[in-house]
Coordinates of C-alpha atoms and ligand atoms in Angstrom, one line a residue:
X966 CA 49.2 4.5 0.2
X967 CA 52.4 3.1 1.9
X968 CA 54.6 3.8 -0.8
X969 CA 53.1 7.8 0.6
X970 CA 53.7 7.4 3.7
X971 CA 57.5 6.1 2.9
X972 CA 58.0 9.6 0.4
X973 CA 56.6 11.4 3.3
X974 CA 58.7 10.3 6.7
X975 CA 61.6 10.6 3.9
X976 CA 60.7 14.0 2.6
X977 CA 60.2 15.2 6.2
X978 CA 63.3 13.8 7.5
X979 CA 65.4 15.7 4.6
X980 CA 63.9 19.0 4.9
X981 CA 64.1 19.3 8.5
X982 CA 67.7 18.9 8.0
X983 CA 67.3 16.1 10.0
X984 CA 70.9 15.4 11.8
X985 CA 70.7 11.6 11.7
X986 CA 70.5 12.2 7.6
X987 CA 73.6 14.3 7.4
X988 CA 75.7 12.0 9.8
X989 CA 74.9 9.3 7.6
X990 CA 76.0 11.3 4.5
X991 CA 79.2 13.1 6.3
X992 CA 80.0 9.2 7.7
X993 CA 80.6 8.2 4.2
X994 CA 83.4 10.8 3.8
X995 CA 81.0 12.8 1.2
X996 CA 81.0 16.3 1.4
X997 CA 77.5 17.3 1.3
X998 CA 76.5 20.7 1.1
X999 CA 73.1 21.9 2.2
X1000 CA 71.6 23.0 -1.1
X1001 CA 71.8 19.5 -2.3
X1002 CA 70.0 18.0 0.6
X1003 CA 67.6 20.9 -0.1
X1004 CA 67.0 20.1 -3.5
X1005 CA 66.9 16.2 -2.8
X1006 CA 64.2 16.9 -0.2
X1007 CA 61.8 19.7 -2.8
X1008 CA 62.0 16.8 -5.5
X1009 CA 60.6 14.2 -2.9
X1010 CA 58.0 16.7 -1.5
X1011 CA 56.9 17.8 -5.5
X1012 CA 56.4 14.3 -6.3
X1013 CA 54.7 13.9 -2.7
X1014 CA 52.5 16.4 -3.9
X1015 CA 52.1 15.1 -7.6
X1016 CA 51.5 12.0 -6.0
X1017 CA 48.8 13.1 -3.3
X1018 CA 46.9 15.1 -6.0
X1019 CA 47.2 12.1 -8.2
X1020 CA 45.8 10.2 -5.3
X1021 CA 43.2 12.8 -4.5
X1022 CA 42.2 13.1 -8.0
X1023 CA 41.5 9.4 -8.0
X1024 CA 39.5 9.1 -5.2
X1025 CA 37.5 12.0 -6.7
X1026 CA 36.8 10.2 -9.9
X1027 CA 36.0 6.7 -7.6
X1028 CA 33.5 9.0 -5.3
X1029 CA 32.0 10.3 -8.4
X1030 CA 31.4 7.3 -10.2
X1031 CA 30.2 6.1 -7.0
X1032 CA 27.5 8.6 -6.9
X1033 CA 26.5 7.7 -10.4
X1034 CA 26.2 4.2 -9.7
X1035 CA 23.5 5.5 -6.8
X1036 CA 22.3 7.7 -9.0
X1037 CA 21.6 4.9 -11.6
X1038 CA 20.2 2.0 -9.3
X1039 CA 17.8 4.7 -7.8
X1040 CA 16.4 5.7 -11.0
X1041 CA 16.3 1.6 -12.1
X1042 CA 14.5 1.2 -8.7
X1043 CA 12.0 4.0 -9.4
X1044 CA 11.4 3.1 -13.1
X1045 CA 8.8 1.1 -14.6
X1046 CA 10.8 -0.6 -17.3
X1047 CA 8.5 -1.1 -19.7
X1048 CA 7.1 2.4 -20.0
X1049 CA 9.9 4.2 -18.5
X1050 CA 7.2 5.6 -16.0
X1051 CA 7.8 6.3 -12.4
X1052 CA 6.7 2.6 -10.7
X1053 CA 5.7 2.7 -7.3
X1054 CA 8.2 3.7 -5.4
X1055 CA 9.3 6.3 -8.0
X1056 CA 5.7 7.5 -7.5
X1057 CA 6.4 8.1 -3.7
X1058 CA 9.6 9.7 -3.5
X1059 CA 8.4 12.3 -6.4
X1060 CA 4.7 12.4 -4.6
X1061 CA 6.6 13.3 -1.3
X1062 CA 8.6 16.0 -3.0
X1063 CA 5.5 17.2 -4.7
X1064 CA 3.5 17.3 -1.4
X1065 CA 5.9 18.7 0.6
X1066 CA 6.2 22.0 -2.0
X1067 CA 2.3 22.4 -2.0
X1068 CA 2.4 21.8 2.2
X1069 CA 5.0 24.9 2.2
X1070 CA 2.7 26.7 -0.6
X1071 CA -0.5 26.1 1.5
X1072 CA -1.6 24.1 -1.7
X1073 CA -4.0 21.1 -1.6
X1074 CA -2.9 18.2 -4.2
X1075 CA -5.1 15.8 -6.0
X1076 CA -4.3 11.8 -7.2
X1077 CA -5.6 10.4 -9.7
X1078 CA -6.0 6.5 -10.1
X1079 CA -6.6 5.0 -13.9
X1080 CA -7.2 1.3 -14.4
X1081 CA -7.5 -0.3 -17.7
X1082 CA -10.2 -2.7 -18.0
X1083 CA -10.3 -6.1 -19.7
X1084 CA -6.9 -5.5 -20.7
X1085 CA -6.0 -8.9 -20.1
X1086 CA -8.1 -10.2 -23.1
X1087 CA -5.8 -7.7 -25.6
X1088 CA -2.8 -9.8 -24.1
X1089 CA -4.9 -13.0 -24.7
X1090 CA -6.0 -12.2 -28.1
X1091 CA -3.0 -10.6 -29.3
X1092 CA 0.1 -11.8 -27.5
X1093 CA 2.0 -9.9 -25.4
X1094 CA 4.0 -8.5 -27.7
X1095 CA 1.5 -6.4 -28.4
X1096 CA -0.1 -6.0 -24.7
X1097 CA 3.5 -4.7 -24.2
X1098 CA 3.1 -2.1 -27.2
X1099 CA 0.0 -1.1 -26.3
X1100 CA 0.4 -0.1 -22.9
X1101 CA 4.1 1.6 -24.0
X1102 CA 1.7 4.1 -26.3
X1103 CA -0.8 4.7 -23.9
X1104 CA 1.8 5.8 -21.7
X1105 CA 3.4 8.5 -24.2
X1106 CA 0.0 9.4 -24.9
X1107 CA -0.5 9.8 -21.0
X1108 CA 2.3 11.5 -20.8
X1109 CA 2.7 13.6 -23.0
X1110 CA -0.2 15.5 -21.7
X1111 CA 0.8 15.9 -18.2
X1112 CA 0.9 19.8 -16.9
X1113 CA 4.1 21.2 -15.9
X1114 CA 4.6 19.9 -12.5
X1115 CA 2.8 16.3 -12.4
X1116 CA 3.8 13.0 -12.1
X1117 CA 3.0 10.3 -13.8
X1118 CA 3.7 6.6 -12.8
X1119 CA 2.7 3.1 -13.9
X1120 CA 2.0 0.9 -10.4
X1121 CA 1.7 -2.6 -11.9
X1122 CA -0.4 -3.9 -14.9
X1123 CA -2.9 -1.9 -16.3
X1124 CA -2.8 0.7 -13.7
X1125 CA -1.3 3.9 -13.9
X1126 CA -1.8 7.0 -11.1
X1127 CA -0.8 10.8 -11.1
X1128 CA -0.2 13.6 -8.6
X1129 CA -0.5 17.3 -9.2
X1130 CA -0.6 20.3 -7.3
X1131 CA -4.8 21.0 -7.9
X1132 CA -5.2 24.8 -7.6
X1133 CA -9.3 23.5 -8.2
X1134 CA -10.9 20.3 -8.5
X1135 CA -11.6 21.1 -12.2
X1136 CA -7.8 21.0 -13.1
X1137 CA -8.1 17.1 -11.5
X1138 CA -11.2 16.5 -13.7
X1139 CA -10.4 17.8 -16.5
X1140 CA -7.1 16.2 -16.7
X1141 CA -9.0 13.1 -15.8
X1142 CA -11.2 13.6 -18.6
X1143 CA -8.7 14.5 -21.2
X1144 CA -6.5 10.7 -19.8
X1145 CA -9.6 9.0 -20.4
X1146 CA -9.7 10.5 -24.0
X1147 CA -6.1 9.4 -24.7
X1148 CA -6.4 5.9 -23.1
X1149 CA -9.9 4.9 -24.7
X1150 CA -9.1 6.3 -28.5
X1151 CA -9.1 3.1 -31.1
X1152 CA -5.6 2.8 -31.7
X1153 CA -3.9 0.2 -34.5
X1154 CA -0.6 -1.8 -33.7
X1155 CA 1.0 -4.2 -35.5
X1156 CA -2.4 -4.5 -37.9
X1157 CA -4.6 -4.9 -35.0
X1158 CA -7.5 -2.5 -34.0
X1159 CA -7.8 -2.2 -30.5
X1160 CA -9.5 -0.2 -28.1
X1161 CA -8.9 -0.1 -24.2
X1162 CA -11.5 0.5 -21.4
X1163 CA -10.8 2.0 -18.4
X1164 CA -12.1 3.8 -15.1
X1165 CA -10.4 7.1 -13.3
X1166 CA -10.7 7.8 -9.6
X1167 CA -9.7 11.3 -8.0
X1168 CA -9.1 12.0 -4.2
X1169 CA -7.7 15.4 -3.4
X1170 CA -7.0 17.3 -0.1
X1171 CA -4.5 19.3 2.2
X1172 CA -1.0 17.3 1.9
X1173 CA 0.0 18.2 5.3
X1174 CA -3.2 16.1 7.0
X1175 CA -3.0 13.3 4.1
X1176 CA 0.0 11.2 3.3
X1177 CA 0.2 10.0 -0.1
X1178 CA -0.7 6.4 0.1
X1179 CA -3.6 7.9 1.9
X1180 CA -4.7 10.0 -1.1
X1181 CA -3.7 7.0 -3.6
X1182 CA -5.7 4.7 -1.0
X1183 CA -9.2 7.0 -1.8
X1184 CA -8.2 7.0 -5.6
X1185 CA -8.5 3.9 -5.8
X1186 CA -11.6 3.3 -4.3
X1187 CA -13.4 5.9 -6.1
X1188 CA -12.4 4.1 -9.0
X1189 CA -13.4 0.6 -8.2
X1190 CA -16.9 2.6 -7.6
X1191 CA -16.3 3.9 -10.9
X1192 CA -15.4 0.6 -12.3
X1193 CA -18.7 -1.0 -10.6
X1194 CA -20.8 2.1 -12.3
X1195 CA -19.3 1.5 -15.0
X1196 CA -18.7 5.3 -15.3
X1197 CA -17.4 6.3 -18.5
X1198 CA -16.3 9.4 -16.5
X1199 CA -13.8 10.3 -13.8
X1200 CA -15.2 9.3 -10.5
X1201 CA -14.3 11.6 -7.6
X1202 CA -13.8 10.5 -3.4
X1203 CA -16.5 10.7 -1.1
X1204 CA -16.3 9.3 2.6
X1205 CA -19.5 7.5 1.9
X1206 CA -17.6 4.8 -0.1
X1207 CA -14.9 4.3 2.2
X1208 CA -17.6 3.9 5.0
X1209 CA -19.3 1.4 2.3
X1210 CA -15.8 -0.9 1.9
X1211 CA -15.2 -0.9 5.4
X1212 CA -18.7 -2.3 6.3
X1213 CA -18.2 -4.6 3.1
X1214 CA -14.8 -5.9 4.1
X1215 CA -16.4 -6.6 8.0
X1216 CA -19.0 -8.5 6.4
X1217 CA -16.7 -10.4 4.0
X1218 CA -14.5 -10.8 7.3
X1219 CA -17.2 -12.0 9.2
X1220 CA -18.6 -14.6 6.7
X1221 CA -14.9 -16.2 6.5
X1222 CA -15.3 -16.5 10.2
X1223 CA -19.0 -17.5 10.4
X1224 CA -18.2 -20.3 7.8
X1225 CA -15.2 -21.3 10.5
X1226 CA -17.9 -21.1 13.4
X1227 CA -20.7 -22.9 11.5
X1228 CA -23.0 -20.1 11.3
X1229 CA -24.8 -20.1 8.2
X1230 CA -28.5 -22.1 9.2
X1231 CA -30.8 -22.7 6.3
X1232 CA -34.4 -21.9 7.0
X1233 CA -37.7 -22.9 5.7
X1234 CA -40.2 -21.5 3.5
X1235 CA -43.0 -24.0 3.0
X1236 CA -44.7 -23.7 -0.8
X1237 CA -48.2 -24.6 -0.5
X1238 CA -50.8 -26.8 -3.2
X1239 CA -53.2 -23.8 -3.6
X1240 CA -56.4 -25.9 -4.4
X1241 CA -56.2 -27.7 -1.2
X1242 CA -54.0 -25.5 0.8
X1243 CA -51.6 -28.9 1.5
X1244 CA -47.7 -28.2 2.4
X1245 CA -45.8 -29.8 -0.8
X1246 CA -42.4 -29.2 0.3
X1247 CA -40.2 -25.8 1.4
X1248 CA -37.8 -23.6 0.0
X1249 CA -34.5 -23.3 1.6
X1250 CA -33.3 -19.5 2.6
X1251 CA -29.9 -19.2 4.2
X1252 CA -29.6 -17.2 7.7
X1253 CA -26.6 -16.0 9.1
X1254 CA -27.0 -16.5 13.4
X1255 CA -24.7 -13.7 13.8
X1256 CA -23.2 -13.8 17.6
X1257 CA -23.8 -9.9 17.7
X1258 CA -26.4 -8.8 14.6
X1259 CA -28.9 -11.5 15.4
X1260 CA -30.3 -13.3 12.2
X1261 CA -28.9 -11.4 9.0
X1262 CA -30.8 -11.4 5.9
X1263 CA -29.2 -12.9 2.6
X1264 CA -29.2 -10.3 0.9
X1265 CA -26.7 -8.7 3.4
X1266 CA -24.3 -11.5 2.7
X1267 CA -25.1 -13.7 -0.8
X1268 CA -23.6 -10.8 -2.6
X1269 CA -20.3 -10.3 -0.9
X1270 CA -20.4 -14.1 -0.6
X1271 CA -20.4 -14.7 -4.1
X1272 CA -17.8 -11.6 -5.0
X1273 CA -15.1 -13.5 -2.7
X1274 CA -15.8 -17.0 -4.0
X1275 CA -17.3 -18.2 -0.5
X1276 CA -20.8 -19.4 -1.8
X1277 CA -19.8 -22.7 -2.6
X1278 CA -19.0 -23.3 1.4
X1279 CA -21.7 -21.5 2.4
X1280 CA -24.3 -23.3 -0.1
X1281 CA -22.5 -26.4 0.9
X1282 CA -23.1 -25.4 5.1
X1283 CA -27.1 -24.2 4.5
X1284 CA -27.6 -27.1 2.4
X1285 CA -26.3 -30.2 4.3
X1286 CA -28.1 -29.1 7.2
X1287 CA -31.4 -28.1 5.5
X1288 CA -31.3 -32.0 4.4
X1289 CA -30.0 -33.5 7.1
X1290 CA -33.4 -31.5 8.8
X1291 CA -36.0 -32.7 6.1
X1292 CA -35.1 -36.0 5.6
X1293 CA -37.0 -37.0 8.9
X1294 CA -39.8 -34.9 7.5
X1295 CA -43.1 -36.5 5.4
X1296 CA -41.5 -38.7 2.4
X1297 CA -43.7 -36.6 -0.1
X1298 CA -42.7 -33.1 1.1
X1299 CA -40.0 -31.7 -1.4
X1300 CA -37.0 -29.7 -0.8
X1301 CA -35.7 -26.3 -3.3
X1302 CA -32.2 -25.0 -2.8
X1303 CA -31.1 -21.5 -4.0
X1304 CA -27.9 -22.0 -6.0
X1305 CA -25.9 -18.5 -7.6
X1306 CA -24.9 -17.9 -10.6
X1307 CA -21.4 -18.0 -9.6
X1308 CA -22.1 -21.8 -8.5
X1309 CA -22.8 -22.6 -12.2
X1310 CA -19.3 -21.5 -13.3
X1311 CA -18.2 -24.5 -11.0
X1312 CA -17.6 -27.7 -13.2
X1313 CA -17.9 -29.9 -10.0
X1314 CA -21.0 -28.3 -9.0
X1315 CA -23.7 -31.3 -9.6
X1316 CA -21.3 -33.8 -8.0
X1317 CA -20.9 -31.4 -5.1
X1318 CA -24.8 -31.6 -4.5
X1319 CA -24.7 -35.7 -5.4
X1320 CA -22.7 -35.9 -2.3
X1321 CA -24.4 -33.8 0.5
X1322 CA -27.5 -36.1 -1.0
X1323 CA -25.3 -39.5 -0.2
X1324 CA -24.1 -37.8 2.8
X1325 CA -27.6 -36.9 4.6
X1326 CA -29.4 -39.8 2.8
X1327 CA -31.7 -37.0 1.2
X1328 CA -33.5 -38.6 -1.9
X1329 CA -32.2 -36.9 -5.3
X1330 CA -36.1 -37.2 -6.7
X1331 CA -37.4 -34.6 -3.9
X1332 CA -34.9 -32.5 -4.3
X1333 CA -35.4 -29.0 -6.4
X1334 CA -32.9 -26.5 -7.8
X1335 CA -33.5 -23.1 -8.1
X1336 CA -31.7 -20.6 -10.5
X1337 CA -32.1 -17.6 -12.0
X1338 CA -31.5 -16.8 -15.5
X1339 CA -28.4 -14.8 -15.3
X1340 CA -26.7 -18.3 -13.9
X1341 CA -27.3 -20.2 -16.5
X1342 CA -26.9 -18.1 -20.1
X1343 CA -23.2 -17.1 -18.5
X1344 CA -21.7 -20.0 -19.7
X1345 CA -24.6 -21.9 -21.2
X1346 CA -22.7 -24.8 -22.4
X1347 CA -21.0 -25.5 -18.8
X1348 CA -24.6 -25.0 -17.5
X1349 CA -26.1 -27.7 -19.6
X1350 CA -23.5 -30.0 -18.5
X1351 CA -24.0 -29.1 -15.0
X1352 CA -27.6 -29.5 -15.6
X1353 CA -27.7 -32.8 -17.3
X1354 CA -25.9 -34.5 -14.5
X1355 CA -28.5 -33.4 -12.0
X1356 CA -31.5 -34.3 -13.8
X1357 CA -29.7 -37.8 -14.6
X1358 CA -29.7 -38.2 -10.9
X1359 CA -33.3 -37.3 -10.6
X1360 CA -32.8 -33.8 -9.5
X1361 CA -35.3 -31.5 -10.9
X1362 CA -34.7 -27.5 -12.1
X1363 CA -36.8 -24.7 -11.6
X1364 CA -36.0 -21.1 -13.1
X1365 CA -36.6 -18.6 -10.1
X1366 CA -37.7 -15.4 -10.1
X1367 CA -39.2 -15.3 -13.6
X1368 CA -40.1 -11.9 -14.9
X1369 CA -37.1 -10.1 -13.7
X1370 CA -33.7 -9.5 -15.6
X1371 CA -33.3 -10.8 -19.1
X1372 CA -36.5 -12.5 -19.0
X1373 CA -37.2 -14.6 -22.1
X1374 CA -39.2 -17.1 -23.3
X1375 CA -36.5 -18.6 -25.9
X1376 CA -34.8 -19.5 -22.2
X1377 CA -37.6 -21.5 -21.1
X1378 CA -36.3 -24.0 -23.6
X1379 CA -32.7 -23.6 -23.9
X1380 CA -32.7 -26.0 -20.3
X1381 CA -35.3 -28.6 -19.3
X1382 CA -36.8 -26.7 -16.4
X1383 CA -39.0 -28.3 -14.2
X1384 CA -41.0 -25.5 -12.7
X1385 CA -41.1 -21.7 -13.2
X1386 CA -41.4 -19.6 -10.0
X1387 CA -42.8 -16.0 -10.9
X1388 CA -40.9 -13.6 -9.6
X1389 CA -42.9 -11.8 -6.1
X1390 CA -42.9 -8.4 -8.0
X1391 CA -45.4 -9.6 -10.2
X1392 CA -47.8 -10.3 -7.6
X1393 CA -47.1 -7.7 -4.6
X1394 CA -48.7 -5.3 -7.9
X1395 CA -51.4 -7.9 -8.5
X1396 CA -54.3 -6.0 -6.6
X1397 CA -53.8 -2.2 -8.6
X1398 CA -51.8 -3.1 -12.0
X1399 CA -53.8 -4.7 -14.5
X1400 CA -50.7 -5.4 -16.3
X1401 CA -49.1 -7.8 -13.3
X1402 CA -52.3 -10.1 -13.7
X1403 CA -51.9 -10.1 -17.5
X1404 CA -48.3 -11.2 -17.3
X1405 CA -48.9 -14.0 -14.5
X1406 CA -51.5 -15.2 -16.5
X1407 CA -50.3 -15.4 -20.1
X1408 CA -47.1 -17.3 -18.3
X1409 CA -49.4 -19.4 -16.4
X1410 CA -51.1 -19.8 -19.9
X1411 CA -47.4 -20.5 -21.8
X1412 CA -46.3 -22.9 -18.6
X1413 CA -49.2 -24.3 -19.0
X1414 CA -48.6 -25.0 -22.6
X1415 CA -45.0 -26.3 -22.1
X1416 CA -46.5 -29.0 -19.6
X1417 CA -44.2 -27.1 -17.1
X1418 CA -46.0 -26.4 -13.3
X1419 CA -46.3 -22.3 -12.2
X1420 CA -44.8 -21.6 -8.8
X1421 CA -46.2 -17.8 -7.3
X1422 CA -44.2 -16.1 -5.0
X1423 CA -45.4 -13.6 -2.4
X1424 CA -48.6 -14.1 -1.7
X1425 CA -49.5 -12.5 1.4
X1426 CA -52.8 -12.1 1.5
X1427 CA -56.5 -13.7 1.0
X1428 CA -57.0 -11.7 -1.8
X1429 CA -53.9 -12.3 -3.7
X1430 CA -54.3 -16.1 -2.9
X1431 CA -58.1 -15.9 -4.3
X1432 CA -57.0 -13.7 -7.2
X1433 CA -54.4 -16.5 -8.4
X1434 CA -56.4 -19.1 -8.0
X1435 CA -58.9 -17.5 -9.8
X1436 CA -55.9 -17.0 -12.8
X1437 CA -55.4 -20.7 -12.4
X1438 CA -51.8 -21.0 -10.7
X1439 CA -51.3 -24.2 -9.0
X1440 CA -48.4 -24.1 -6.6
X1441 CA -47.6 -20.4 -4.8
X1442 CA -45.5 -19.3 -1.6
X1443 CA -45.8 -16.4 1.0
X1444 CA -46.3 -14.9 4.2
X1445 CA -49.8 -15.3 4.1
X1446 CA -48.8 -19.7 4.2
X1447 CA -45.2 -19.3 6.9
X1448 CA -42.8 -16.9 6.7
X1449 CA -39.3 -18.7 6.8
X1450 CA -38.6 -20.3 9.4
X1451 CA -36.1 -22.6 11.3
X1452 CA -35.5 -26.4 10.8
X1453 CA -37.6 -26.5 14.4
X1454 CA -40.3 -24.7 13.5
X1455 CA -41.3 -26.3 10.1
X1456 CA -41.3 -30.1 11.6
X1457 CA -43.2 -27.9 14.3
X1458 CA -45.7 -26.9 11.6
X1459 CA -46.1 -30.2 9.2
X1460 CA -46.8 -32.0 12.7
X1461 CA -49.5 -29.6 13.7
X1462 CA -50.9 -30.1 10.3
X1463 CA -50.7 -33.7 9.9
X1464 CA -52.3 -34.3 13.5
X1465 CA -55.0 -32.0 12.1
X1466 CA -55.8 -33.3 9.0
X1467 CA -53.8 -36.4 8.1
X1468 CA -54.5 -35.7 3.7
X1469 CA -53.3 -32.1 4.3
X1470 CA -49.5 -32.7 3.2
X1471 CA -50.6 -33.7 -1.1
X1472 CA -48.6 -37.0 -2.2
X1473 CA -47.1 -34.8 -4.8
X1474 CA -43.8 -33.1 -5.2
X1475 CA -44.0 -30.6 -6.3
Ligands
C2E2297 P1 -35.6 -16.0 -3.6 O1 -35.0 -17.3 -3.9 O2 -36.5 -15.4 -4.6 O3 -36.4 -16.2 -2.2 C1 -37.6 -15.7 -1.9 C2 -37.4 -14.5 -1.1 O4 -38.7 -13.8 -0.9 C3 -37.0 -14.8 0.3 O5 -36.2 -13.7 0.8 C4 -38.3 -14.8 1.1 O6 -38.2 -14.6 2.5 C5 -39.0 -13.7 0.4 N1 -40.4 -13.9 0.5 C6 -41.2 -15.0 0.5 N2 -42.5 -14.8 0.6 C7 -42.6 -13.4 0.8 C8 -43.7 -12.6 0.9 O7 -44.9 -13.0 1.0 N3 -43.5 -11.3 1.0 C9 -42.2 -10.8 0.9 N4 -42.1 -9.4 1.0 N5 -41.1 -11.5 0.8 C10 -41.3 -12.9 0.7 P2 -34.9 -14.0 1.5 O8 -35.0 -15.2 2.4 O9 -34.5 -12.7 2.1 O10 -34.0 -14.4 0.3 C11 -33.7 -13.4 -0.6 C12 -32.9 -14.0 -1.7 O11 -31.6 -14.5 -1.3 C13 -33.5 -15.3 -2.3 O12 -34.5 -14.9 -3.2 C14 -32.4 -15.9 -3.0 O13 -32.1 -15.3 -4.2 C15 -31.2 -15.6 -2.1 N6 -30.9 -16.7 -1.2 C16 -31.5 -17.1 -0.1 N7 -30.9 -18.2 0.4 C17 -29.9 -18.5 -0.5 C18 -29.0 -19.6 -0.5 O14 -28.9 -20.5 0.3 N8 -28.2 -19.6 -1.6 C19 -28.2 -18.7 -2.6 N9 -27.4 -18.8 -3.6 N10 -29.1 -17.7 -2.6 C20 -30.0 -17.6 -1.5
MG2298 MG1 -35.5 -19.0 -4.7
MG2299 MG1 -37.4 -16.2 -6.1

């Protein structure tokens, strides 16, 4: 650049016949004519020139390479580099360009959202290396049936989205169908057979109300309702399900906040000796004491508390004060906690319950736990580890709601239960289904058998409570003997009975 700028101030001097140059020249005694200095000063300016375009050409080559170099980092920053799919943002600059031709065209576009499932166990089974190949296949095969126009990107694992210009829904479903058909075909690699699951979700609508991550937002959650369904088709958007995860994320929100605030209270559902009509002990129910709902039902919140892992603390909340409560209560009286399946998959769980049981000075011998099947043939070796270590403390084990789900009497003797409970559906039907007294009696009959006491749930009325006894079940529960009720209430109750009759509460268990 300087050695320029010198050429230049000398070219310019010598062509403009610059006065200072010839004195200098003449001074010397030389005889210079102008044609010399002329040609002097068109050699200086051609290789000015020669020089400048040399320098111009240069810069030119540097700018280009330049704009490669973008070029090249933008397309490493959009690409997945495994499949060599748009990755996310890839997926959002092409998205925006696609959106922004169908908002000039008046066009609506549509997103779909794929997920492979239980992809992980391929990678488990097989290695990665042929995870890796797997999903590189599946995203040719994706690919390579994309319409004119579409865009296909991978966002992260096993999930993979695509915008198109949707002239119909049936061009979305359809190409939903047919990436369902590629994704889900057996496929062999490296000697291995494999076959992937997975769910679609579509959301389509006007580009210029709806921004992308809007539309990819929606995908998504009509195919976690697909995944949930268990659809094995492409599941399209309705409002109703984003209305359904809002109200489910506020309640998951609220129980993180109610387990803060201490607001999970157990309450008491006393389980009555039906000979003599004697309390024998309660069943524990968790309430929420909601600052603005009032008292919530668990069904409201046990399932969205065991989704997000937060049933241990609650358990853990309901429990410690449902024993702290009881152990002022008649020494005879025992005590049934609910725990979920999702508990059983916790290896600490009977040490857990050991300690509220140190902790509140509740005795391990009157304490019940209730299950349901589904908890315990999960993982049935962890749940007859989990089980042992209660029943060597003296804890007993009763299988609740009997007659629902995978009911089956090989389970009544895979685990040392203490006490069935039949489940209430048997005996709300009791009155008008002939069947519903046959099954409560031939498990009656079978409990019987097994040495193993018959708890009823549900009785509400006189006649149900007559019709039972009549089958010959010893231990029941309902409304028609206390609905649930709190700590208060049920030392409330046992001392209004005790003062009554002092044999009323039976010297037994349960
Ligand atoms: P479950 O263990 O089978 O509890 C019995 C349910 O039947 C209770 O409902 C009880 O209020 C209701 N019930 C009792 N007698 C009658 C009756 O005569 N008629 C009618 N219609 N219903 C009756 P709740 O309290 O709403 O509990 C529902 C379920 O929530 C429980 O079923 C249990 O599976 C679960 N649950 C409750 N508390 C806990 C807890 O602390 N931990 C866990 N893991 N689950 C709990
Ligand atoms: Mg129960
Ligand atoms: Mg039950």
């Amino acid at each position: 650049m300087i050695v320029a700028i010198l050429i230049s101030a000398v070219a310019l001097l010598i062509w403009n016949g610059s006065s200072f140059f010839q004195r200098l020249i003449l001074a010397e005694g030389e005889v210079s004519s102008s044609p010399k200095i002329a040609a002097v000063a068109m050699t200086l300016n051609v290789a000015l020139i020669l020089f400048g375009w040399r320098r111009y050409a240069d810069l030119q080559h540097e700018a280009e390479k330049r704009v490669e170099g973008e070029r090249r980092a933008h397309q490493i920053a959009s690409t997945d580099g495994m499949t060599a799919l748009l990755n996310r943002k890839g997926f959002g600059d092409v998205g925006a360009d696609i959106c922004s031709a169908a908002t000039h065209n008046q066009q609506h576009v549509a997103v779909l959202s794929l997920q492979l499932h239980r992809f992980k166990a391929i990678n488990d089974r097989y290695g990665y290396d042929v995870g890796d190949a797997v999903l590189r296949r599946l995203a040719g095969a994706l690919s390579d049936d994309m319409p004119e126009g579409a865009a296909l990107a991978r966002l992260s694992g096993g999930e993979f989205a695509v915008i198109l210009v949707a002239f119909n829904p049936d061009v979305a479903r359809s190409l939903g169908d047919r990436m369902l058909y590629q994704v889900t075909r057996p496929l062999e690699e490296q000697g291995k057979f494999i076959q992937v699951g997975a769910f679609i979700g579509i959301a389509s609508g006007d580009p210029a109300d709806n921004s992308i991550s809007d539309l990819l937002r929606r995908a998504d959650i009509a195919m976690e309702h697909a995944r949930s369904a268990r659809a094995a088709r492409p599941m399209w958007f309705d409002a109703g399900m984003e209305r359904e995860l809002i109200a489910h994320s506020e309640i998951e929100q609220g129980i993180r906040f109610g387990l803060e605030l201490d607001q999970f209270i157990p309450y008491f559902e006393p389980q009555v000796d039906l000979a003599s009509g004697a309390i024998i002990g309660f069943e524990v129910l968790a309430r929420w004491e909601h600052p603005l709902s009032g008292l919530v039902s668990p069904d409201t919140f046990i399932p969205i508390a065991e989704e997000h892992n937060l049933i241990g603390r609650l358990s853990d909340q309901v429990v410690r004060k449902a024993l702290a409560a009881a152990v002022e209560w008649d020494s005879a009286l025992s005590l049934s906690i609910n725990i979920s399946p999702r508990q059983f998959t916790d290896s600490w769980l009977a040490q857990k319950i050991v300690r509220l049981l140190a902790e509140t000075g509740f005795p391990a011998d009157r304490l019940v736990v209730e299950v349901t099947e589904s908890s315990l043939f999960a993982d049935i070796d962890l749940a007859r580890t989990i089980v042992t270590s209660l029943k060597n403390q003296g804890i007993a084990l009763a299988l609740d709601d009997f007659g629902t789900g995978f009911s089956s009497l090989s389970h009544l003797r895979a685990l040392p239960f203490d006490k069935i409970k039949i489940d209430r559906s048997f005996v709300a039907t009791l009155g008008r289904d002939r069947e519903s007294a046959a099954i409560i009696r031939a498990v009656t009959t079978l409990a019987q058998a097994l040495d193993v006491p018959v708890t009823v749930e549900g009785i509400e009325d006189a006649d149900t409570y007559a019709a039972l006894l009549k089958i010959g079940c010893a231990v029941g529960q309902g409304w028609y003997f206390g609905k649930p009720m709190p700590a208060e209430d049920a030392a409330q109750l046992l001392h209004h009975r005790q003062a009554a009759a002092a044999p009323q509460v039976a010297k037994k268990a349960y």
